[in-house]
PDB file of C-alpha atoms in Angstrom:
ATOM      1  CA  MET M   1       1.178 -24.122   8.807  1.00 39.00           C
ATOM      2  CA  ALA M   2       1.223 -24.780  12.499  1.00 38.00           C
ATOM      3  CA  HIS M   3       2.925 -21.644  13.096  1.00 41.00           C
ATOM      4  CA  LEU M   4       0.308 -19.752  11.060  1.00 41.00           C
ATOM      5  CA  GLN M   5      -2.423 -21.332  13.067  1.00 43.00           C
ATOM      6  CA  ALA M   6      -0.396 -20.024  16.382  1.00 44.00           C
ATOM      7  CA  VAL M   7      -0.484 -16.790  14.853  1.00 49.00           C
ATOM      8  CA  ARG M   8      -4.180 -16.688  14.386  1.00 46.00           C
ATOM      9  CA  SER M   9      -5.039 -17.984  17.824  1.00 46.00           C
ATOM     10  CA  THR M  10      -3.754 -14.758  19.162  1.00 56.00           C
ATOM     11  CA  LEU M  11      -5.668 -12.513  17.046  1.00 63.00           C
ATOM     12  CA  GLN M  12      -8.533 -10.137  18.274  1.00 68.00           C
ATOM     13  CA  PRO M  13     -11.257  -9.141  15.708  1.00 70.00           C
ATOM     14  CA  GLN M  14     -11.658  -5.488  16.097  1.00 70.00           C
ATOM     15  CA  HIS M  15     -15.411  -4.460  16.046  1.00 67.00           C
ATOM     16  CA  ASN M  16     -15.944  -1.284  13.858  1.00 77.00           C
ATOM     17  CA  SER M  17     -18.301   0.106  11.364  1.00 89.00           C
ATOM     18  CA  TYR M  18     -15.765  -0.383   8.401  1.00 96.00           C
ATOM     19  CA  THR M  19     -17.204  -1.961   5.182  1.00 96.00           C
ATOM     20  CA  GLN M  20     -14.087  -2.332   3.004  1.00 97.00           C
ATOM     21  CA  LEU M  21     -11.449  -2.959   5.911  1.00 97.00           C
ATOM     22  CA  THR M  22     -11.188  -5.848   8.292  1.00 96.00           C
ATOM     23  CA  THR M  23      -8.952  -5.178  11.121  1.00 96.00           C
ATOM     24  CA  TYR M  24      -7.393  -7.542  13.781  1.00 96.00           C
ATOM     25  CA  PHE M  25      -5.118  -6.923  16.982  1.00 95.00           C
ATOM     26  CA  ASP M  26      -2.389  -9.425  18.132  1.00 95.00           C
ATOM     27  CA  PRO M  27      -1.865  -8.523  21.694  1.00 93.00           C
ATOM     28  CA  HIS M  28       1.105 -10.526  22.168  1.00 93.00           C
ATOM     29  CA  SER M  29       3.120  -9.087  19.285  1.00 94.00           C
ATOM     30  CA  LYS M  30       1.530  -5.649  19.620  1.00 96.00           C
ATOM     31  CA  ILE M  31       0.690  -6.087  15.750  1.00 97.00           C
ATOM     32  CA  ALA M  32      -2.374  -4.216  14.270  1.00 97.00           C
ATOM     33  CA  TRP M  33      -3.593  -6.062  11.061  1.00 97.00           C
ATOM     34  CA  GLY M  34      -5.697  -4.386   8.355  1.00 97.00           C
ATOM     35  CA  TYR M  35      -7.323  -6.407   5.510  1.00 97.00           C
ATOM     36  CA  MET M  36      -8.452  -4.340   2.522  1.00 97.00           C
ATOM     37  CA  HIS M  37     -11.499  -5.916   0.527  1.00 97.00           C
ATOM     38  CA  ALA M  38     -12.857  -2.834  -1.557  1.00 95.00           C
ATOM     39  CA  GLU M  39     -15.837  -3.076  -3.492  1.00 91.00           C
ATOM     40  CA  PRO M  40     -16.956  -2.929  -6.377  1.00 88.00           C
ATOM     41  CA  ARG M  41     -13.248  -3.304  -7.291  1.00 88.00           C
ATOM     42  CA  PRO M  42     -10.191  -4.346  -5.394  1.00 92.00           C
ATOM     43  CA  CYS M  43      -8.863  -0.928  -5.791  1.00 94.00           C
ATOM     44  CA  PHE M  44      -8.526   2.326  -3.608  1.00 97.00           C
ATOM     45  CA  THR M  45     -12.272   3.241  -3.581  1.00 97.00           C
ATOM     46  CA  PRO M  46     -12.986   6.695  -1.747  1.00 97.00           C
ATOM     47  CA  THR M  47     -14.697   4.605   0.993  1.00 97.00           C
ATOM     48  CA  LEU M  48     -11.518   2.325   1.559  1.00 98.00           C
ATOM     49  CA  LEU M  49      -9.299   5.514   1.599  1.00 98.00           C
ATOM     50  CA  ARG M  50     -11.384   6.929   4.345  1.00 97.00           C
ATOM     51  CA  GLU M  51     -11.434   3.755   6.263  1.00 97.00           C
ATOM     52  CA  LEU M  52      -7.600   3.352   6.112  1.00 98.00           C
ATOM     53  CA  LEU M  53      -7.037   6.834   7.421  1.00 97.00           C
ATOM     54  CA  ALA M  54      -9.828   6.420  10.227  1.00 96.00           C
ATOM     55  CA  TRP M  55      -8.048   3.173  11.208  1.00 97.00           C
ATOM     56  CA  GLY M  56      -4.652   4.871  11.485  1.00 97.00           C
ATOM     57  CA  GLN M  57      -6.385   7.720  13.504  1.00 96.00           C
ATOM     58  CA  GLY M  58      -7.593   5.025  16.013  1.00 95.00           C
ATOM     59  CA  LEU M  59      -4.407   3.474  16.177  1.00 96.00           C
ATOM     60  CA  VAL M  60      -2.746   6.876  17.106  1.00 97.00           C
ATOM     61  CA  ALA M  61      -5.504   7.630  19.765  1.00 95.00           C
ATOM     62  CA  THR M  62      -4.618   4.229  21.300  1.00 95.00           C
ATOM     63  CA  ILE M  63      -0.952   4.787  21.457  1.00 95.00           C
ATOM     64  CA  ASP M  64      -1.428   8.445  22.823  1.00 95.00           C
ATOM     65  CA  GLU M  65      -3.675   7.045  25.540  1.00 94.00           C
ATOM     66  CA  ALA M  66      -2.120   3.860  26.370  1.00 91.00           C
ATOM     67  CA  GLY M  67       1.546   4.517  25.487  1.00 90.00           C
ATOM     68  CA  PRO M  68       3.951   3.604  22.552  1.00 88.00           C
ATOM     69  CA  GLN M  69       4.102   0.002  23.719  1.00 91.00           C
ATOM     70  CA  GLU M  70       0.487  -0.722  23.284  1.00 93.00           C
ATOM     71  CA  VAL M  71       0.805  -1.053  19.456  1.00 96.00           C
ATOM     72  CA  LYS M  72       4.047  -1.616  17.899  1.00 97.00           C
ATOM     73  CA  TYR M  73       3.443  -2.532  14.349  1.00 98.00           C
ATOM     74  CA  PHE M  74       0.617  -2.163  11.810  1.00 98.00           C
ATOM     75  CA  VAL M  75       0.261  -4.154   8.720  1.00 98.00           C
ATOM     76  CA  VAL M  76      -1.514  -3.282   5.498  1.00 98.00           C
ATOM     77  CA  ALA M  77      -2.871  -6.608   3.804  1.00 98.00           C
ATOM     78  CA  SER M  78      -5.680  -7.759   1.393  1.00 97.00           C
ATOM     79  CA  LYS M  79      -8.477 -10.088   2.059  1.00 96.00           C
ATOM     80  CA  ILE M  80      -8.862 -10.643  -2.088  1.00 94.00           C
ATOM     81  CA  ALA M  81      -7.640 -13.673  -3.403  1.00 90.00           C
ATOM     82  CA  ASP M  82      -4.323 -13.099  -5.502  1.00 93.00           C
ATOM     83  CA  THR M  83      -4.487  -9.239  -5.119  1.00 96.00           C
ATOM     84  CA  PHE M  84      -3.118  -6.720  -2.664  1.00 97.00           C
ATOM     85  CA  SER M  85      -4.622  -3.886  -4.772  1.00 96.00           C
ATOM     86  CA  LEU M  86      -5.208  -2.890  -8.332  1.00 93.00           C
ATOM     87  CA  GLY M  87      -4.366   0.661  -7.406  1.00 94.00           C
ATOM     88  CA  GLY M  88      -6.337   3.862  -8.152  1.00 93.00           C
ATOM     89  CA  ASP M  89      -9.925   3.578  -8.969  1.00 92.00           C
ATOM     90  CA  LEU M  90      -9.679   3.940 -12.484  1.00 89.00           C
ATOM     91  CA  SER M  91     -13.460   4.031 -13.205  1.00 88.00           C
ATOM     92  CA  LEU M  92     -13.435   7.018 -11.118  1.00 92.00           C
ATOM     93  CA  PHE M  93     -10.515   8.573 -12.857  1.00 91.00           C
ATOM     94  CA  MET M  94     -12.275   8.307 -16.090  1.00 91.00           C
ATOM     95  CA  GLN M  95     -15.356   9.881 -14.773  1.00 93.00           C
ATOM     96  CA  TYR M  96     -13.469  12.924 -13.573  1.00 96.00           C
ATOM     97  CA  ILE M  97     -11.413  13.276 -16.693  1.00 95.00           C
ATOM     98  CA  MET M  98     -14.102  13.018 -19.127  1.00 93.00           C
ATOM     99  CA  ALA M  99     -15.984  15.673 -16.806  1.00 95.00           C
ATOM    100  CA  ARG M 100     -13.107  17.833 -16.812  1.00 95.00           C
ATOM    101  CA  ASP M 101     -13.511  17.981 -13.189  1.00 97.00           C
ATOM    102  CA  ARG M 102      -9.838  19.030 -11.940  1.00 97.00           C
ATOM    103  CA  ASP M 103     -11.127  19.624  -8.336  1.00 98.00           C
ATOM    104  CA  ALA M 104     -12.697  16.062  -7.659  1.00 97.00           C
ATOM    105  CA  LEU M 105      -9.560  14.485  -9.497  1.00 97.00           C
ATOM    106  CA  TYR M 106      -7.194  16.349  -7.292  1.00 98.00           C
ATOM    107  CA  ARG M 107      -9.216  15.693  -4.069  1.00 97.00           C
ATOM    108  CA  TYR M 108      -9.336  11.901  -4.762  1.00 97.00           C
ATOM    109  CA  ALA M 109      -5.286  12.058  -5.487  1.00 97.00           C
ATOM    110  CA  ILE M 110      -4.633  13.702  -2.269  1.00 97.00           C
ATOM    111  CA  SER M 111      -6.506  11.148  -0.301  1.00 97.00           C
ATOM    112  CA  CYS M 112      -4.217   8.518  -1.834  1.00 97.00           C
ATOM    113  CA  VAL M 113      -1.464  10.675  -1.021  1.00 97.00           C
ATOM    114  CA  ASP M 114      -2.631  11.037   2.694  1.00 98.00           C
ATOM    115  CA  CYS M 115      -2.919   7.344   2.939  1.00 97.00           C
ATOM    116  CA  SER M 116       0.325   6.612   1.816  1.00 97.00           C
ATOM    117  CA  TYR M 117       2.002   9.282   3.552  1.00 98.00           C
ATOM    118  CA  ALA M 118       0.476   8.097   6.931  1.00 98.00           C
ATOM    119  CA  VAL M 119       1.884   4.497   6.155  1.00 98.00           C
ATOM    120  CA  HIS M 120       5.134   5.934   5.008  1.00 98.00           C
ATOM    121  CA  SER M 121       5.584   8.312   8.148  1.00 98.00           C
ATOM    122  CA  HIS M 122       4.596   5.686  10.430  1.00 98.00           C
ATOM    123  CA  LEU M 123       1.555   7.569  11.764  1.00 98.00           C
ATOM    124  CA  ASP M 124       4.152  10.283  13.111  1.00 97.00           C
ATOM    125  CA  ARG M 125       4.808   7.712  15.834  1.00 97.00           C
ATOM    126  CA  PRO M 126       8.512   7.083  16.286  1.00 96.00           C
ATOM    127  CA  ASN M 127       7.987   3.833  17.800  1.00 96.00           C
ATOM    128  CA  LEU M 128       5.649   2.320  15.345  1.00 97.00           C
ATOM    129  CA  THR M 129       6.337   0.631  12.168  1.00 98.00           C
ATOM    130  CA  SER M 130       4.522  -0.133   9.209  1.00 98.00           C
ATOM    131  CA  ILE M 131       4.463  -3.087   7.158  1.00 98.00           C
ATOM    132  CA  ALA M 132       2.809  -4.056   3.868  1.00 98.00           C
ATOM    133  CA  LEU M 133       2.127  -7.588   2.978  1.00 98.00           C
ATOM    134  CA  VAL M 134       1.701  -8.222  -0.684  1.00 98.00           C
ATOM    135  CA  GLN M 135       0.046 -11.429  -1.758  1.00 97.00           C
ATOM    136  CA  GLY M 136      -0.795 -11.529  -5.287  1.00 96.00           C
ATOM    137  CA  GLN M 137      -0.788  -8.617  -7.675  1.00 96.00           C
ATOM    138  CA  ALA M 138      -0.175  -4.973  -6.461  1.00 97.00           C
ATOM    139  CA  LEU M 139      -0.323  -2.537  -9.323  1.00 95.00           C
ATOM    140  CA  GLY M 140      -0.089   1.121  -9.843  1.00 95.00           C
ATOM    141  CA  GLY M 141      -1.366   2.839  -6.835  1.00 96.00           C
ATOM    142  CA  GLY M 142      -1.265  -0.603  -5.023  1.00 97.00           C
ATOM    143  CA  PHE M 143       2.445  -0.980  -5.638  1.00 98.00           C
ATOM    144  CA  GLU M 144       3.038   2.584  -4.593  1.00 98.00           C
ATOM    145  CA  SER M 145       1.075   1.951  -1.188  1.00 97.00           C
ATOM    146  CA  ALA M 146       3.124  -0.996  -0.696  1.00 98.00           C
ATOM    147  CA  LEU M 147       6.414   0.868  -1.297  1.00 98.00           C
ATOM    148  CA  ALA M 148       5.346   3.494   1.183  1.00 98.00           C
ATOM    149  CA  ALA M 149       5.617   1.238   4.082  1.00 98.00           C
ATOM    150  CA  ASN M 150       8.751   0.918   6.213  1.00 98.00           C
ATOM    151  CA  VAL M 151       8.843  -2.776   5.489  1.00 98.00           C
ATOM    152  CA  LEU M 152       7.686  -4.527   2.440  1.00 98.00           C
ATOM    153  CA  VAL M 153       7.120  -8.363   2.778  1.00 98.00           C
ATOM    154  CA  ALA M 154       5.898 -10.053  -0.475  1.00 98.00           C
ATOM    155  CA  GLU M 155       5.212 -13.872  -1.212  1.00 98.00           C
ATOM    156  CA  ARG M 156       7.039 -15.465  -4.174  1.00 98.00           C
ATOM    157  CA  GLY M 157       5.076 -15.346  -7.037  1.00 98.00           C
ATOM    158  CA  ALA M 158       3.448 -11.948  -6.004  1.00 98.00           C
ATOM    159  CA  LYS M 159       3.536  -9.370  -9.306  1.00 97.00           C
ATOM    160  CA  MET M 160       4.171  -5.909  -8.694  1.00 98.00           C
ATOM    161  CA  GLY M 161       4.292  -3.099 -11.338  1.00 96.00           C
ATOM    162  CA  LEU M 162       3.407   0.395 -12.420  1.00 96.00           C
ATOM    163  CA  PRO M 163       1.394   0.087 -15.754  1.00 93.00           C
ATOM    164  CA  GLU M 164       0.357   3.854 -16.092  1.00 94.00           C
ATOM    165  CA  ILE M 165       2.729   4.574 -18.783  1.00 94.00           C
ATOM    166  CA  LEU M 166       0.493   1.986 -20.866  1.00 90.00           C
ATOM    167  CA  PHE M 167      -2.124   4.450 -20.954  1.00 91.00           C
ATOM    168  CA  ASN M 168       0.316   7.648 -21.399  1.00 94.00           C
ATOM    169  CA  LEU M 169       0.369   8.579 -17.805  1.00 95.00           C
ATOM    170  CA  PHE M 170       2.761   7.907 -14.885  1.00 96.00           C
ATOM    171  CA  PRO M 171       2.278   6.964 -11.055  1.00 96.00           C
ATOM    172  CA  GLY M 172       1.921  10.044  -9.320  1.00 96.00           C
ATOM    173  CA  MET M 173       1.062   9.023  -5.942  1.00 95.00           C
ATOM    174  CA  GLY M 174       4.457   8.006  -4.498  1.00 95.00           C
ATOM    175  CA  ALA M 175       6.372   5.944  -6.954  1.00 96.00           C
ATOM    176  CA  MET M 176       9.190   8.570  -7.824  1.00 96.00           C
ATOM    177  CA  THR M 177       9.301   9.349  -3.996  1.00 97.00           C
ATOM    178  CA  PHE M 178       9.456   5.896  -2.305  1.00 97.00           C
ATOM    179  CA  LEU M 179      10.671   3.754  -5.061  1.00 97.00           C
ATOM    180  CA  GLY M 180      13.546   6.149  -5.803  1.00 96.00           C
ATOM    181  CA  ARG M 181      14.412   6.108  -1.991  1.00 95.00           C
ATOM    182  CA  ARG M 182      14.782   2.148  -2.268  1.00 96.00           C
ATOM    183  CA  VAL M 183      16.539   1.698  -5.465  1.00 96.00           C
ATOM    184  CA  GLY M 184      17.708   5.055  -6.563  1.00 95.00           C
ATOM    185  CA  HIS M 185      15.769   7.583  -8.872  1.00 94.00           C
ATOM    186  CA  HIS M 186      17.417   6.382 -12.097  1.00 96.00           C
ATOM    187  CA  THR M 187      16.312   2.719 -11.546  1.00 96.00           C
ATOM    188  CA  ALA M 188      12.858   3.945 -10.276  1.00 97.00           C
ATOM    189  CA  GLU M 189      12.328   6.028 -13.586  1.00 97.00           C
ATOM    190  CA  ARG M 190      13.447   2.947 -15.474  1.00 96.00           C
ATOM    191  CA  ILE M 191      10.715   0.534 -13.754  1.00 97.00           C
ATOM    192  CA  ILE M 192       8.040   3.257 -14.232  1.00 97.00           C
ATOM    193  CA  ARG M 193       9.052   3.759 -17.756  1.00 96.00           C
ATOM    194  CA  SER M 194       8.714   0.032 -18.714  1.00 96.00           C
ATOM    195  CA  GLY M 195       5.260  -0.469 -17.449  1.00 94.00           C
ATOM    196  CA  LYS M 196       6.016  -4.239 -16.774  1.00 95.00           C
ATOM    197  CA  LEU M 197       5.273  -6.503 -14.099  1.00 95.00           C
ATOM    198  CA  TYR M 198       8.036  -7.812 -11.875  1.00 98.00           C
ATOM    199  CA  LEU M 199       8.073 -10.907  -9.825  1.00 98.00           C
ATOM    200  CA  ALA M 200       8.510 -10.361  -6.025  1.00 98.00           C
ATOM    201  CA  GLU M 201      11.905 -12.588  -6.438  1.00 98.00           C
ATOM    202  CA  GLU M 202      13.044 -10.042  -8.945  1.00 98.00           C
ATOM    203  CA  LEU M 203      12.347  -7.028  -6.815  1.00 98.00           C
ATOM    204  CA  TYR M 204      13.718  -8.605  -3.792  1.00 98.00           C
ATOM    205  CA  GLU M 205      17.091  -8.946  -5.496  1.00 97.00           C
ATOM    206  CA  MET M 206      16.818  -5.288  -6.558  1.00 97.00           C
ATOM    207  CA  GLY M 207      16.322  -4.388  -3.067  1.00 96.00           C
ATOM    208  CA  VAL M 208      12.498  -3.059  -3.254  1.00 98.00           C
ATOM    209  CA  VAL M 209      11.234  -5.857  -1.358  1.00 98.00           C
ATOM    210  CA  ASP M 210      12.671  -6.478   2.122  1.00 98.00           C
ATOM    211  CA  VAL M 211      11.321  -9.797   3.220  1.00 98.00           C
ATOM    212  CA  LEU M 212      10.493 -12.528   0.704  1.00 98.00           C
ATOM    213  CA  ALA M 213       8.043 -15.342   1.689  1.00 98.00           C
ATOM    214  CA  GLU M 214       6.808 -18.637   0.587  1.00 97.00           C
ATOM    215  CA  PRO M 215       3.555 -18.644  -0.814  1.00 97.00           C
ATOM    216  CA  GLY M 216       0.820 -18.838   1.603  1.00 95.00           C
ATOM    217  CA  GLU M 217       3.151 -17.910   4.433  1.00 97.00           C
ATOM    218  CA  GLY M 218       3.045 -14.279   4.325  1.00 97.00           C
ATOM    219  CA  GLU M 219       1.521 -13.636   7.861  1.00 96.00           C
ATOM    220  CA  SER M 220       4.047 -16.191   9.291  1.00 97.00           C
ATOM    221  CA  ALA M 221       6.895 -14.130   7.514  1.00 98.00           C
ATOM    222  CA  VAL M 222       5.540 -10.917   9.098  1.00 98.00           C
ATOM    223  CA  SER M 223       5.399 -12.480  12.488  1.00 96.00           C
ATOM    224  CA  ASP M 224       9.133 -13.850  11.959  1.00 97.00           C
ATOM    225  CA  TYR M 225      10.239 -10.457  10.874  1.00 97.00           C
ATOM    226  CA  VAL M 226       8.685  -8.773  14.076  1.00 97.00           C
ATOM    227  CA  ARG M 227      10.594 -11.214  16.229  1.00 96.00           C
ATOM    228  CA  ARG M 228      13.656 -10.598  14.742  1.00 96.00           C
ATOM    229  CA  GLU M 229      13.493  -6.784  14.771  1.00 95.00           C
ATOM    230  CA  GLU M 230      12.579  -7.012  18.695  1.00 95.00           C
ATOM    231  CA  LYS M 231      16.046  -8.218  19.247  1.00 95.00           C
ATOM    232  CA  SER M 232      17.640  -4.999  17.916  1.00 96.00           C
ATOM    233  CA  ARG M 233      14.590  -2.662  17.976  1.00 96.00           C
ATOM    234  CA  ASN M 234      16.299   0.368  19.529  1.00 96.00           C
ATOM    235  CA  GLY M 235      19.004   0.360  16.894  1.00 97.00           C
ATOM    236  CA  ILE M 236      16.680  -0.410  14.043  1.00 97.00           C
ATOM    237  CA  LEU M 237      14.404   2.514  14.901  1.00 97.00           C
ATOM    238  CA  ALA M 238      17.203   4.682  15.458  1.00 97.00           C
ATOM    239  CA  LEU M 239      18.595   3.776  11.980  1.00 97.00           C
ATOM    240  CA  ARG M 240      15.326   4.529  10.478  1.00 96.00           C
ATOM    241  CA  ALA M 241      15.215   8.030  12.131  1.00 97.00           C
ATOM    242  CA  ALA M 242      18.583   8.698  10.630  1.00 97.00           C
ATOM    243  CA  ARG M 243      17.527   7.570   7.258  1.00 95.00           C
ATOM    244  CA  GLU M 244      14.615   9.759   7.413  1.00 96.00           C
ATOM    245  CA  VAL M 245      16.806  12.902   8.020  1.00 96.00           C
ATOM    246  CA  SER M 246      19.336  11.904   5.189  1.00 96.00           C
ATOM    247  CA  GLN M 247      16.493  10.813   2.766  1.00 94.00           C
ATOM    248  CA  PRO M 248      13.486  12.621   3.754  1.00 95.00           C
ATOM    249  CA  ALA M 249      10.256  12.121   1.932  1.00 96.00           C
ATOM    250  CA  PRO M 250       8.192  15.400   2.577  1.00 96.00           C
ATOM    251  CA  TYR M 251       4.472  15.613   2.163  1.00 97.00           C
ATOM    252  CA  GLU M 252       5.136  18.621   0.160  1.00 98.00           C
ATOM    253  CA  GLU M 253       6.970  16.590  -2.368  1.00 97.00           C
ATOM    254  CA  LEU M 254       4.182  13.974  -2.898  1.00 97.00           C
ATOM    255  CA  VAL M 255       1.468  16.792  -3.236  1.00 98.00           C
ATOM    256  CA  ARG M 256       3.604  18.728  -5.796  1.00 98.00           C
ATOM    257  CA  ILE M 257       4.271  15.313  -7.937  1.00 98.00           C
ATOM    258  CA  THR M 258       0.431  14.614  -7.445  1.00 97.00           C
ATOM    259  CA  GLU M 259      -0.526  18.078  -8.946  1.00 98.00           C
ATOM    260  CA  ILE M 260       1.784  17.249 -11.914  1.00 98.00           C
ATOM    261  CA  TRP M 261      -0.015  13.854 -12.281  1.00 97.00           C
ATOM    262  CA  VAL M 262      -3.550  15.669 -12.207  1.00 97.00           C
ATOM    263  CA  ASP M 263      -2.510  17.748 -15.021  1.00 97.00           C
ATOM    264  CA  ALA M 264      -1.004  15.138 -17.027  1.00 97.00           C
ATOM    265  CA  ALA M 265      -4.360  13.087 -16.642  1.00 96.00           C
ATOM    266  CA  LEU M 266      -6.588  15.936 -17.969  1.00 96.00           C
ATOM    267  CA  ARG M 267      -4.379  15.946 -21.130  1.00 96.00           C
ATOM    268  CA  LEU M 268      -5.257  12.243 -21.930  1.00 94.00           C
ATOM    269  CA  ASP M 269      -6.963  11.743 -25.366  1.00 93.00           C
ATOM    270  CA  SER M 270      -9.744   9.288 -26.372  1.00 91.00           C
ATOM    271  CA  LYS M 271      -7.025   6.544 -27.195  1.00 92.00           C
ATOM    272  CA  ASP M 272      -5.525   6.675 -23.728  1.00 92.00           C
ATOM    273  CA  LEU M 273      -9.064   6.719 -22.132  1.00 90.00           C
ATOM    274  CA  ARG M 274      -9.794   3.409 -23.983  1.00 89.00           C
ATOM    275  CA  MET M 275      -6.760   1.686 -22.932  1.00 87.00           C
ATOM    276  CA  MET M 276      -7.749   2.823 -19.522  1.00 86.00           C
ATOM    277  CA  GLU M 277     -11.277   1.457 -19.835  1.00 85.00           C
ATOM    278  CA  ARG M 278      -9.810  -1.890 -20.596  1.00 83.00           C
ATOM    279  CA  LEU M 279      -8.060  -1.933 -17.321  1.00 75.00           C
ATOM    280  CA  VAL M 280     -11.105  -0.820 -15.578  1.00 74.00           C
ATOM    281  CA  SER M 281     -12.636  -4.117 -17.174  1.00 79.00           C
ATOM    282  CA  ARG M 282      -9.968  -6.292 -15.649  1.00 67.00           C
ATOM    283  CA  GLN M 283     -10.383  -4.508 -12.191  1.00 61.00           C
ATOM    284  CA  THR M 284     -14.079  -5.528 -12.557  1.00 66.00           C
ATOM    285  CA  ALA M 285     -13.292  -9.051 -13.490  1.00 66.00           C
ATOM    286  CA  LYS M 286     -11.017  -9.212 -10.271  1.00 56.00           C
ATOM    287  CA  ALA M 287     -13.929  -8.390  -8.132  1.00 56.00           C
ATOM    288  CA  GLU M 288     -15.682 -11.743  -8.978  1.00 57.00           C
ATOM    289  CA  THR M 289     -12.647 -13.566  -7.447  1.00 51.00           C
ATOM    290  CA  PRO M 290     -13.608 -15.225  -3.915  1.00 49.00           C
ATOM    291  CA  PRO M 291     -11.870 -14.151  -0.746  1.00 45.00           C
ATOM    292  CA  ALA M 292      -8.294 -15.675  -0.348  1.00 45.00           C
ATOM    293  CA  SER M 293      -8.346 -18.762   2.156  1.00 40.00           C
ATOM    294  CA  ASN M 294      -4.974 -17.928   3.640  1.00 40.00           C
ATOM    295  CA  THR M 295      -6.146 -14.819   5.433  1.00 40.00           C
ATOM    296  CA  PHE M 296      -7.390 -14.436   8.772  1.00 37.00           C
ATOM    297  CA  SER M 297     -11.189 -14.982   9.304  1.00 33.00           C
ATOM    298  CA  ALA M 298     -13.277 -13.309  11.974  1.00 28.00           C
TER     299      ALA M 298
END
C-alpha cells in the first residue's frame, strides 16, 4: 500500500467538463489515467463514449504539440466499485430495437467501435501505449473494450465474459477481432458461445490477460508494468508494430462485424428482449453501488 500512496502523490487531477469520466496525469511516469463512472448505469452511455473520445483527442493534441515523450501511456479504468464496465447500454438497445430504429442502433454501435479502435490503435501515435485496468466485472462491451487495449491488467478475482449469447446475440463491437488475435479465433468463438464468466486468473493462463495483479493493487501493477517496459521500450514498441503488420485489426473489419450485429439485434424476438430486460435490471442495481475506495480521489 505504501507504493500505491506514492503513485497517488504524483498525480495531477485534470480539470475538464467531463461528467462521467475523471482523468489524472502522472508527470513522472507520463501516464494519463481515465476513470469511468457512467450514469445511470455503469455501462457505455452515449455521454461516456463522447467523453472517452474527447479525452483521447486531448491526449493526441498534447502529444502533437509537446512531443511524444509528454504522454507515453494512457489507462482506462473504473471508479465504480467492483465493476470495470457492464458493456453496452442495454436499455438503449431495447429502445432502438423495439422502435425498429436501425440508424440509431447503428450510430451507437459505431461510437463503441470508434472508442475501442482508438484504444487498440493507441490513438494512432506509435510511441503511445494503451492499458486497460480491470477491477471487478467486465461484461460484454466492457470486456471488449478491455481486450482492445495494448496491455490488459486485471486483479485476481475480477470476472470477465461475453454474455450476449444468453439473449440470442453475439458481441459485435470487437470481441472476435481483439480476442481472436490474443488466443486464436477458434478459442475466441468457444468463449463467445459459452456465455460464461471467466476469472482473471483463468484468462491469464489462457493468454488473454497480460498482467495479473493482487486485489486492490491494480494501479501499482500498472506502474510496475510501465517501469519494466521502460527498460526495453524501443524493442517492445517495435515488436508491437511488427505484430500490427502481421495481425492487423483494420477499422473496416470492426465496422463490418458491427453491421452484422445490428442486423442480428433487429431480429431478436420478445423472449430475447425479456432476457435483455433482466440484464438491464442488473445494470441498474450496479448503479446503486458506492464508488470504489481503491481508486484515486480528486
